[in-house]
Coordinates of C-alpha atoms in Angstrom, one line a residue:
M22 CA 86.2 129.9 135.6
Y23 CA 89.6 128.7 137.0
A24 CA 89.9 126.1 134.3
L25 CA 89.5 128.7 131.6
I26 CA 92.0 130.9 133.3
A27 CA 94.4 128.0 133.7
A28 CA 94.1 127.3 130.0
V29 CA 95.2 130.8 128.9
P30 CA 99.0 129.9 128.6
L31 CA 98.2 126.9 126.3
V32 CA 95.6 128.7 124.3
L33 CA 97.8 131.7 123.9
A34 CA 100.6 129.5 122.4
L35 CA 98.2 127.9 119.9
V36 CA 96.7 131.2 118.9
L37 CA 100.0 132.9 118.4
M38 CA 101.3 130.0 116.3
I39 CA 98.2 129.4 114.3
A40 CA 96.6 132.8 113.7
F41 CA 99.7 135.0 113.8
R42 CA 102.3 132.5 112.6
V43 CA 104.6 133.4 115.5
P44 CA 107.5 131.0 115.9
A45 CA 107.2 128.4 118.7
S46 CA 110.1 130.0 120.5
K47 CA 108.4 133.4 120.9
S48 CA 104.9 131.9 121.4
L49 CA 106.1 129.7 124.3
A50 CA 108.1 132.6 125.8
A51 CA 104.9 134.6 125.9
S52 CA 103.0 131.7 127.4
L53 CA 105.7 131.2 130.0
G54 CA 105.3 134.9 131.0
V55 CA 101.5 134.5 131.3
S56 CA 101.9 131.3 133.4
I57 CA 104.2 133.1 135.8
I58 CA 101.7 136.0 136.2
L59 CA 98.8 133.5 136.8
G60 CA 100.9 131.6 139.3
L61 CA 101.7 134.7 141.3
L62 CA 98.4 136.6 141.1
V63 CA 95.7 134.0 140.8
W64 CA 97.1 130.9 142.3
K65 CA 99.1 133.0 144.9
M66 CA 102.3 131.1 144.6
E67 CA 105.4 132.5 146.3
L68 CA 107.8 134.2 143.9
I69 CA 110.7 131.9 145.0
T70 CA 108.5 128.8 144.3
V71 CA 107.7 130.1 140.8
L72 CA 111.4 130.8 140.1
A73 CA 112.5 127.4 141.4
Y74 CA 110.2 125.4 139.2
G75 CA 111.0 127.7 136.2
V76 CA 114.7 127.0 136.8
L77 CA 113.9 123.2 137.1
G78 CA 112.2 123.4 133.7
F79 CA 115.3 125.2 132.2
L80 CA 117.7 122.6 133.6
S81 CA 115.4 119.7 132.6
S82 CA 115.4 121.0 129.0
W83 CA 119.2 120.3 128.6
D84 CA 118.7 116.6 128.6
V85 CA 116.5 116.8 125.5
L86 CA 118.5 119.6 123.9
L87 CA 121.8 117.7 124.1
I88 CA 120.2 114.8 122.2
I89 CA 119.0 117.1 119.5
F90 CA 122.4 118.8 119.2
G91 CA 124.3 115.5 119.0
A92 CA 122.0 114.0 116.4
I93 CA 122.1 117.1 114.1
L94 CA 125.8 117.5 114.7
L95 CA 126.5 114.0 113.4
L96 CA 124.3 114.6 110.3
N97 CA 126.2 117.9 109.6
T98 CA 129.5 116.2 110.0
L99 CA 128.6 113.4 107.6
K100 CA 127.5 116.0 105.1
A101 CA 130.8 117.8 105.3
T102 CA 132.8 114.6 104.8
G103 CA 130.7 113.5 101.7
A104 CA 129.3 110.5 103.5
I105 CA 125.7 111.6 102.9
E106 CA 126.4 112.0 99.2
A107 CA 127.8 108.5 99.0
I108 CA 124.7 107.1 100.7
N109 CA 122.6 109.0 98.2
L110 CA 124.5 107.6 95.3
G111 CA 124.0 104.1 96.6
F112 CA 120.3 104.5 96.5
R113 CA 120.4 105.5 92.8
N114 CA 121.8 102.1 91.9
I115 CA 119.1 99.9 93.5
S116 CA 116.1 100.4 91.2
T117 CA 114.9 102.6 88.4
D118 CA 111.2 102.2 89.3
R119 CA 110.1 105.5 90.8
R120 CA 107.6 103.7 93.2
I121 CA 110.4 101.6 94.6
Q122 CA 112.7 104.6 94.9
T123 CA 110.0 106.4 96.8
I124 CA 109.6 103.5 99.2
I125 CA 113.3 103.0 99.9
I126 CA 114.2 106.7 100.2
A127 CA 111.0 108.4 101.6
W128 CA 109.8 105.5 103.8
M129 CA 112.8 103.5 104.8
F130 CA 115.7 106.0 104.6
G131 CA 113.4 108.7 106.0
A132 CA 112.5 106.5 108.9
F133 CA 116.2 105.9 109.7
V134 CA 117.1 109.6 109.5
E135 CA 114.1 110.2 111.8
G136 CA 115.3 107.6 114.3
A137 CA 118.8 109.1 114.2
A138 CA 118.2 112.8 114.0
G139 CA 114.5 113.7 113.9
F140 CA 113.3 117.3 114.1
G141 CA 112.5 117.9 110.5
T142 CA 115.6 116.3 109.0
P143 CA 114.0 113.2 107.2
A144 CA 111.6 115.0 104.9
A145 CA 114.1 117.8 104.2
L146 CA 116.7 115.2 103.3
A147 CA 114.6 112.8 101.4
A148 CA 112.7 115.3 99.3
P149 CA 115.7 116.9 97.6
L150 CA 117.3 113.5 97.2
L151 CA 114.2 112.4 95.3
V152 CA 114.4 115.6 93.1
G153 CA 118.0 114.8 92.5
L154 CA 116.9 111.4 91.2
G155 CA 114.5 113.0 88.8
F156 CA 111.2 113.4 90.7
P157 CA 109.0 116.4 90.1
P158 CA 109.6 118.7 93.2
V159 CA 105.9 118.7 94.3
A160 CA 105.8 114.9 94.1
A161 CA 109.0 114.6 96.1
C162 CA 107.6 116.9 98.8
I163 CA 104.3 115.0 99.1
A164 CA 106.0 111.6 99.3
A165 CA 108.7 112.7 101.8
L166 CA 106.1 114.3 104.1
A167 CA 103.5 111.6 103.9
A168 CA 106.2 109.0 104.8
N169 CA 107.4 110.9 107.9
S170 CA 104.8 109.7 110.4
T171 CA 105.3 106.2 111.9
P172 CA 108.9 106.7 113.2
V173 CA 108.3 110.2 114.7
P174 CA 107.6 109.3 118.4
F175 CA 110.9 107.5 118.6
A176 CA 112.9 110.2 116.7
A177 CA 116.4 111.1 117.7
V178 CA 116.8 108.0 119.8
G179 CA 113.3 108.4 121.3
T180 CA 113.4 112.1 122.2
P181 CA 109.7 112.9 121.8
S182 CA 108.6 109.9 123.9
L183 CA 111.4 110.4 126.5
T184 CA 110.5 114.1 126.8
S185 CA 106.9 113.2 127.7
V186 CA 108.1 110.5 130.1
A187 CA 110.4 113.0 131.8
A188 CA 107.6 115.5 132.1
L189 CA 105.3 112.8 133.6
A190 CA 107.8 111.0 135.9
E191 CA 106.6 112.5 139.2
D192 CA 102.9 112.1 138.2
I193 CA 103.5 108.4 137.4
V194 CA 105.0 107.9 140.8
T195 CA 102.3 109.9 142.6
A196 CA 99.7 107.8 140.8
G197 CA 101.3 104.7 142.3
G198 CA 103.2 103.5 139.1
N199 CA 106.7 102.6 138.3
V200 CA 108.3 104.9 135.8
E201 CA 110.3 102.2 134.0
A202 CA 107.3 99.8 133.7
W203 CA 105.0 102.6 132.6
T204 CA 107.5 103.6 130.0
R205 CA 107.7 100.1 128.5
E206 CA 103.9 99.9 128.3
F207 CA 103.6 103.4 126.8
S208 CA 106.3 102.5 124.2
R209 CA 104.5 99.2 123.4
L210 CA 101.1 100.9 122.9
T211 CA 102.6 103.8 120.8
S212 CA 104.3 101.3 118.5
L213 CA 101.1 99.3 118.2
F214 CA 98.7 102.2 117.6
L215 CA 101.0 103.7 114.9
G216 CA 102.3 100.3 113.6
V217 CA 99.1 99.1 112.1
G218 CA 98.6 102.2 110.1
G219 CA 102.2 102.2 109.2
L220 CA 101.7 99.0 107.2
L221 CA 99.7 101.0 104.6
V222 CA 101.9 104.1 104.5
P223 CA 104.2 102.9 101.6
F224 CA 101.2 102.0 99.5
Q225 CA 99.5 105.4 100.3
I226 CA 102.4 107.5 99.1
C227 CA 102.9 105.4 96.0
A228 CA 99.2 105.5 95.1
I229 CA 99.1 109.3 95.6
M230 CA 102.2 109.8 93.4
V231 CA 100.9 107.5 90.6
I232 CA 97.4 108.9 90.6
M233 CA 98.5 112.5 90.8
F234 CA 101.6 112.4 88.5
G235 CA 101.1 109.4 86.3
K236 CA 99.9 109.8 82.7
E237 CA 98.2 106.5 82.1
R238 CA 97.3 103.1 83.6
K239 CA 97.1 104.9 87.0
L240 CA 95.0 102.4 88.9
R241 CA 96.9 99.4 87.6
S242 CA 100.3 101.1 88.4
A243 CA 99.1 101.7 91.9
L244 CA 97.7 98.2 92.6
E245 CA 100.7 96.4 91.1
I246 CA 103.0 98.0 93.8
L247 CA 100.7 96.8 96.6
P248 CA 102.5 93.5 97.4
F249 CA 105.9 95.2 97.6
S250 CA 104.4 98.1 99.5
L251 CA 102.9 95.8 102.2
F252 CA 106.2 93.9 102.4
S253 CA 108.0 97.3 102.9
G254 CA 105.5 98.4 105.5
A255 CA 105.9 95.1 107.5
A256 CA 109.7 95.1 107.1
F257 CA 109.9 98.3 109.2
V258 CA 106.7 98.0 111.4
V259 CA 107.3 94.4 112.7
P260 CA 110.8 95.1 114.2
Y261 CA 109.6 98.6 115.2
H262 CA 106.8 97.2 117.3
L263 CA 108.9 94.4 118.8
L264 CA 111.6 96.9 119.8
G265 CA 108.9 99.3 121.1
S266 CA 107.5 96.4 123.2
F267 CA 110.7 95.0 124.6
A268 CA 113.5 97.6 124.3
G269 CA 111.7 100.8 125.1
P270 CA 111.5 104.1 123.2
D271 CA 115.2 104.5 122.2
F272 CA 115.3 101.9 119.5
P273 CA 112.1 101.3 117.4
S274 CA 112.9 103.8 114.7
I275 CA 116.6 103.7 114.4
I276 CA 117.1 100.0 114.7
G277 CA 113.8 99.0 113.1
S278 CA 114.5 101.1 110.0
L279 CA 118.0 99.6 109.7
I280 CA 116.5 96.1 109.7
G281 CA 113.7 97.2 107.3
L282 CA 116.1 99.1 105.0
G283 CA 118.3 96.0 104.5
A284 CA 115.3 93.8 103.9
V285 CA 113.7 96.2 101.3
I286 CA 116.9 96.8 99.5
C287 CA 117.5 93.1 99.1
A288 CA 114.0 92.6 98.0
A289 CA 114.3 95.3 95.3
K290 CA 117.7 93.9 94.2
Y291 CA 116.4 90.4 93.8
K292 CA 113.0 91.5 92.3
F293 CA 111.0 90.0 95.2
L294 CA 107.4 91.1 94.9
T295 CA 108.4 94.0 92.6
P296 CA 106.2 94.9 89.6
R297 CA 107.1 93.7 86.2
H298 CA 106.4 97.1 84.7
V299 CA 108.9 99.8 85.6
W300 CA 106.9 103.0 86.3
D301 CA 108.3 106.5 85.6
F302 CA 107.0 110.0 85.4
P303 CA 105.7 111.2 82.0
A304 CA 108.3 112.8 79.8
G305 CA 108.5 116.5 80.4
S306 CA 107.1 116.4 83.9
V307 CA 110.6 116.7 85.6
P308 CA 112.5 119.9 85.4
A309 CA 116.1 119.8 84.3
G310 CA 118.8 119.8 86.9
A311 CA 119.0 118.6 90.5
A312 CA 117.6 120.2 93.6
P313 CA 118.8 123.7 94.2
E314 CA 121.0 124.7 97.1
A315 CA 119.0 125.2 100.2
D316 CA 118.8 128.3 102.3
S317 CA 120.8 127.8 105.4
Q318 CA 118.0 129.2 107.5
T319 CA 115.4 126.6 106.5
G320 CA 116.4 124.1 109.3
P321 CA 118.8 121.5 110.5
A322 CA 118.5 119.4 107.4
A323 CA 119.1 122.1 104.9
G324 CA 122.0 121.6 102.5
K325 CA 122.9 121.0 98.8
V326 CA 121.7 117.8 97.1
L327 CA 123.8 116.9 94.1
A328 CA 123.0 115.0 91.0
G329 CA 124.4 111.6 90.6
N330 CA 127.4 112.5 88.5
E331 CA 128.3 115.3 90.9
I332 CA 128.1 113.0 93.9
Q333 CA 130.5 110.6 92.1
N334 CA 133.0 113.4 91.5
K335 CA 132.8 114.7 95.0
T336 CA 133.4 111.5 96.9
N337 CA 134.8 108.1 96.3
M338 CA 133.8 106.9 99.7
S339 CA 132.5 103.3 100.0
L340 CA 128.9 102.7 101.2
L341 CA 130.2 100.7 104.1
K342 CA 132.4 103.6 105.3
A343 CA 129.6 106.1 104.7
W344 CA 127.2 104.0 106.8
S345 CA 129.7 103.0 109.5
P346 CA 129.0 105.9 111.9
Y347 CA 125.3 105.1 112.0
L348 CA 126.0 101.4 112.4
I349 CA 128.4 102.0 115.2
I350 CA 125.9 104.3 117.0
A351 CA 123.2 101.7 116.6
A352 CA 125.4 99.1 118.2
L353 CA 126.5 101.4 121.0
L354 CA 122.9 102.3 121.8
L355 CA 122.0 98.6 122.0
I356 CA 124.9 97.8 124.3
T357 CA 124.3 100.8 126.6
R358 CA 120.5 100.3 126.9
I359 CA 120.4 96.6 127.7
P360 CA 120.3 96.3 131.6
A361 CA 121.7 92.8 131.7
L362 CA 125.1 94.0 130.3
G363 CA 125.7 96.3 133.3
I364 CA 126.8 99.3 131.2
K365 CA 123.4 101.0 131.5
G366 CA 123.5 101.1 135.3
L367 CA 127.1 102.3 135.3
L368 CA 126.3 105.2 133.0
Q369 CA 123.2 106.1 134.9
S370 CA 125.0 106.1 138.2
V371 CA 127.1 109.2 137.3
K372 CA 124.7 112.1 138.0
I373 CA 124.5 115.8 138.5
I374 CA 122.1 116.3 141.3
I375 CA 120.6 119.6 142.7
P376 CA 118.3 118.5 145.6
N377 CA 116.3 121.7 146.3
I378 CA 116.6 124.5 143.7
L379 CA 116.7 127.9 145.3
G380 CA 115.9 126.2 148.6
V381 CA 112.4 125.0 147.5
E382 CA 111.8 121.5 148.8
G383 CA 110.7 119.2 146.0
A384 CA 112.2 121.2 143.2
A385 CA 114.9 118.6 142.6
F386 CA 117.0 118.1 139.4
S387 CA 119.0 115.0 138.4
F388 CA 120.9 114.5 135.2
A389 CA 122.9 111.4 134.2
A390 CA 125.2 113.0 131.6
P391 CA 127.1 109.9 130.4
Y392 CA 123.7 108.2 129.7
N393 CA 122.5 111.0 127.5
P394 CA 122.7 109.7 123.9
G395 CA 123.4 113.2 122.6
I396 CA 126.7 113.2 124.4
F397 CA 127.5 109.5 124.0
P398 CA 127.5 108.2 121.4
F399 CA 126.4 111.1 119.1
M400 CA 128.9 113.8 120.0
V401 CA 131.8 111.3 120.6
I402 CA 131.2 109.6 117.3
S403 CA 131.0 113.0 115.5
L404 CA 134.4 113.9 116.8
I405 CA 135.9 110.5 115.8
V406 CA 134.2 110.7 112.3
G407 CA 135.6 114.1 111.7
F408 CA 139.1 113.0 112.6
C409 CA 139.0 109.7 110.7
F410 CA 137.3 111.2 107.6
G411 CA 139.9 113.9 107.3
L412 CA 138.2 117.1 108.6
S413 CA 140.5 119.8 109.9
F414 CA 140.1 121.3 113.4
R415 CA 138.8 124.5 111.8
E416 CA 136.2 122.6 109.8
T417 CA 135.1 120.6 112.9
G418 CA 134.8 123.8 114.9
R419 CA 132.7 125.4 112.1
I420 CA 130.3 122.5 112.1
W421 CA 129.9 122.6 115.9
R422 CA 129.3 126.3 115.8
G423 CA 126.9 126.0 112.9
T424 CA 124.9 123.3 114.6
A425 CA 124.6 125.4 117.8
R426 CA 123.3 128.3 115.8
Q427 CA 120.7 126.1 114.1
L428 CA 119.3 125.1 117.5
V429 CA 118.9 128.5 119.0
S430 CA 115.1 128.7 118.3
V431 CA 114.6 125.0 119.3
A432 CA 116.5 125.6 122.6
T433 CA 114.4 128.7 123.4
A434 CA 111.1 126.8 122.7
L435 CA 112.3 123.9 124.9
F436 CA 113.4 126.1 127.8
C437 CA 110.2 128.1 127.8
G438 CA 107.9 125.2 127.2
V439 CA 109.3 123.0 129.9
A440 CA 109.5 125.8 132.4
M441 CA 105.8 126.7 131.7
V442 CA 104.7 123.1 132.2
Q443 CA 106.6 122.8 135.4
I444 CA 105.0 126.0 136.8
M445 CA 101.5 124.9 135.7
R446 CA 102.0 121.4 137.2
Y447 CA 103.4 122.6 140.6
S448 CA 101.0 125.6 140.9
S449 CA 99.3 123.5 143.5
V450 CA 102.1 124.7 145.9
N451 CA 100.2 127.9 146.7
Q452 CA 98.4 129.9 149.3
S453 CA 95.0 130.0 147.6
G454 CA 94.1 126.4 148.2
L455 CA 93.4 125.8 144.5
P456 CA 94.4 122.6 142.6
S457 CA 97.2 123.0 140.0
M458 CA 96.4 124.7 136.7
L459 CA 96.7 121.4 134.9
Q460 CA 94.4 119.6 137.3
Q461 CA 91.8 122.4 136.8
I462 CA 91.9 122.0 133.0
A463 CA 91.9 118.2 133.3
T464 CA 88.8 118.3 135.5
S465 CA 86.9 120.3 133.0
L466 CA 88.0 118.0 130.1
A467 CA 86.9 115.0 132.1
N468 CA 83.5 116.5 132.8
G469 CA 83.0 117.8 129.2
V470 CA 84.3 114.9 127.0
G471 CA 83.8 111.9 129.3
R472 CA 84.1 108.4 127.8
V473 CA 84.9 109.5 124.3
F474 CA 88.1 111.1 125.4
P475 CA 90.3 108.5 123.5
V476 CA 88.8 109.8 120.3
V477 CA 89.8 113.4 121.2
S478 CA 93.2 112.5 122.7
P479 CA 95.1 112.1 119.4
L480 CA 93.5 115.2 118.0
I481 CA 95.0 117.2 120.9
G482 CA 98.4 115.8 120.0
L483 CA 97.9 116.5 116.3
I484 CA 96.9 120.1 116.8
G485 CA 99.8 120.7 119.2
A486 CA 102.4 119.3 116.7
F487 CA 100.7 120.9 113.7
V488 CA 101.0 124.4 115.1
S489 CA 104.4 124.0 116.8
G490 CA 106.0 121.9 114.1
S491 CA 107.2 119.4 116.7
C492 CA 105.8 116.2 118.2
T493 CA 108.2 116.8 121.1
V494 CA 106.8 120.3 121.9
S495 CA 103.2 118.9 121.5
G496 CA 104.0 116.2 124.1
L497 CA 105.7 118.7 126.3
L498 CA 102.6 121.0 126.3
F499 CA 99.8 118.4 126.5
S500 CA 101.1 115.1 128.0
P501 CA 100.7 116.3 131.6
L502 CA 97.2 117.5 130.8
Q503 CA 96.2 114.2 129.0
F504 CA 97.7 112.2 131.8
E505 CA 95.6 114.0 134.5
T506 CA 92.4 113.8 132.4
A507 CA 93.0 110.0 131.8
R508 CA 93.5 109.4 135.5
M509 CA 90.3 111.2 136.4
L510 CA 88.3 109.3 133.8
G511 CA 89.7 106.0 134.7
F512 CA 91.5 105.4 131.4
D513 CA 94.9 103.7 131.2
T514 CA 97.4 106.7 131.3
A515 CA 100.0 104.9 129.2
G516 CA 97.4 104.3 126.5
I517 CA 96.2 107.9 126.5
I518 CA 99.7 109.3 126.3
A519 CA 100.4 106.8 123.4
L520 CA 97.4 108.4 121.6
Q521 CA 98.8 111.8 122.3
M522 CA 102.1 110.7 120.8
A523 CA 100.4 109.1 117.8
G524 CA 98.5 112.2 117.0
G525 CA 101.6 114.4 117.3
S526 CA 103.4 111.9 114.9
I527 CA 100.9 112.0 112.1
A528 CA 100.8 115.8 112.3
S529 CA 104.3 115.7 110.8
I530 CA 102.6 114.9 107.5
I531 CA 100.9 118.3 107.4
S532 CA 103.1 120.4 109.7
I533 CA 103.6 123.9 108.3
N534 CA 107.2 124.0 109.4
N535 CA 107.9 120.7 107.6
V536 CA 106.1 121.8 104.4
I537 CA 108.1 125.0 104.3
A538 CA 111.4 123.1 104.9
V539 CA 110.9 120.6 102.1
T540 CA 109.6 123.2 99.5
S541 CA 112.5 125.5 100.2
T542 CA 115.0 122.7 99.7
T543 CA 113.5 121.3 96.5
G544 CA 112.7 124.5 94.6
A545 CA 108.9 124.0 95.1
S546 CA 108.3 127.2 97.0
G547 CA 104.8 128.5 96.2
S548 CA 103.3 125.0 96.2
E549 CA 102.8 124.8 100.0
G550 CA 99.0 125.0 99.8
K551 CA 98.7 122.2 97.2
I552 CA 101.1 119.9 99.2
L553 CA 99.2 120.6 102.5
L554 CA 95.8 119.9 100.9
V555 CA 96.9 116.6 99.3
N556 CA 98.6 115.4 102.5
M557 CA 95.5 116.0 104.6
L558 CA 94.1 112.7 103.1
P559 CA 96.8 110.3 104.3
C560 CA 96.9 112.2 107.6
F561 CA 93.1 111.7 108.1
I562 CA 93.3 108.0 107.0
Y563 CA 96.1 107.5 109.6
Y564 CA 94.0 109.1 112.3
V565 CA 91.1 106.8 111.5
L566 CA 93.4 103.8 111.6
I567 CA 94.7 104.9 115.0
L568 CA 91.2 105.0 116.3
I569 CA 90.3 101.6 115.0
T570 CA 93.5 100.1 116.3
S571 CA 93.1 101.6 119.8
A572 CA 89.4 101.1 120.1
P573 CA 89.6 97.5 121.6
F574 CA 92.0 98.7 124.2
F575 CA 89.7 101.5 125.5
F576 CA 86.2 100.5 124.7
F577 CA 85.9 96.7 124.8

């Protein structure tokens, strides 16, 4: 009975988001209210204790929110300077084969944008770019969404993974683990479980596009791109897994995609493994004109995508200059995250510390502001880019204000979600003698599912991300629950949280939020059902591949 009661805040959030299409910000606010009521009335927590852990959740959210703000701020700054248009134009000149364009833009460039910015930006940038290159809008949406899976757990310099680690830090220590060592193992397993399936993603998106939108020689056109597709998958996945294994969750997507992007572009330029036949869409299947201007309310990545000649007229910026901010950020992240260089320790030593919030012992907050990548390097580089690329102070201020407005709903969801999880976790500090809400739920899961829990674990992450539109929110909601269940069942906790993250990542393929974002930025509104139905296949295939890859780790 207590397990069912404890699950009410989580179930309420899912029901509101699925059945009633209530935004995550409002759904999680309602769930936070319910968790407070349960803490006070059922678990008999003191009011000051509930408030203290609620405040701790609010403060902890800022670490993640600043990363999101900095990543989106840089993207918006580069749009305003014309750098994004210059990057887009560069892609047009690499290959005329639509399959190769799909791999480079949807898979490789999308992975880089996910690693740098995350939060819905890759698909909403790649899809209109593909339309601007001459893709049918629905094909562009399907390809951009299906490609946005493997890099997701390490989006925005590792935000989804780091959010889960932050939420689990005390649990890891309580279980006798070392947070840094646990994070390395978690990052390694996440990159492994997703990496194997990621090898096939480029081929999947090309095959779907050719079979659905090609006029003739469909099977042959799909098979002849297989060698280049596998090479493109490996070009990203190999450095992705190595970085995930040895450098932690900050780098796999942003650095791995840069390495892979360079390798794939060179391969396309020099015709390495490329098909002899240049594939294109049938005549008449592509509407005239480029992608329409996006509604500013669709999300962080909304914006106008221009046709090639318009891009050329708008900016004469060189590709090196356009890419330079991202290259500098990648270098700074490497320098500041390698312990041997000494900068990491220096940045982490400058902290804001609140030992006992509202006088409640144990409700402690610590924040190393200089080490937060949202502040440095993203915000700092955004300011420098604006100055060096000729933006006025007024334009810079408008970009900063606009970015802040875009993140209002994200901030609300994070504040409420983290506060709810903190209250549910520390509800063991009570006068009723009951275990915490999360421990109650975990006990029931352990008893009900048992040894097949690793099969269910990624589904939990997938459902959470599907309804909330965010792998980060899914991890925030369910990582503590999965950790506790894994501990009770004797499974490796890092492996189970890696499955949670893998499930949340592949949900991006079919996330309702992402589908709406890409259709609204490509003029494909009204096709959401078709896109969602088609992309269920690559999502299911990826789920099966995750189970196959992880099975030896859990069952043999």
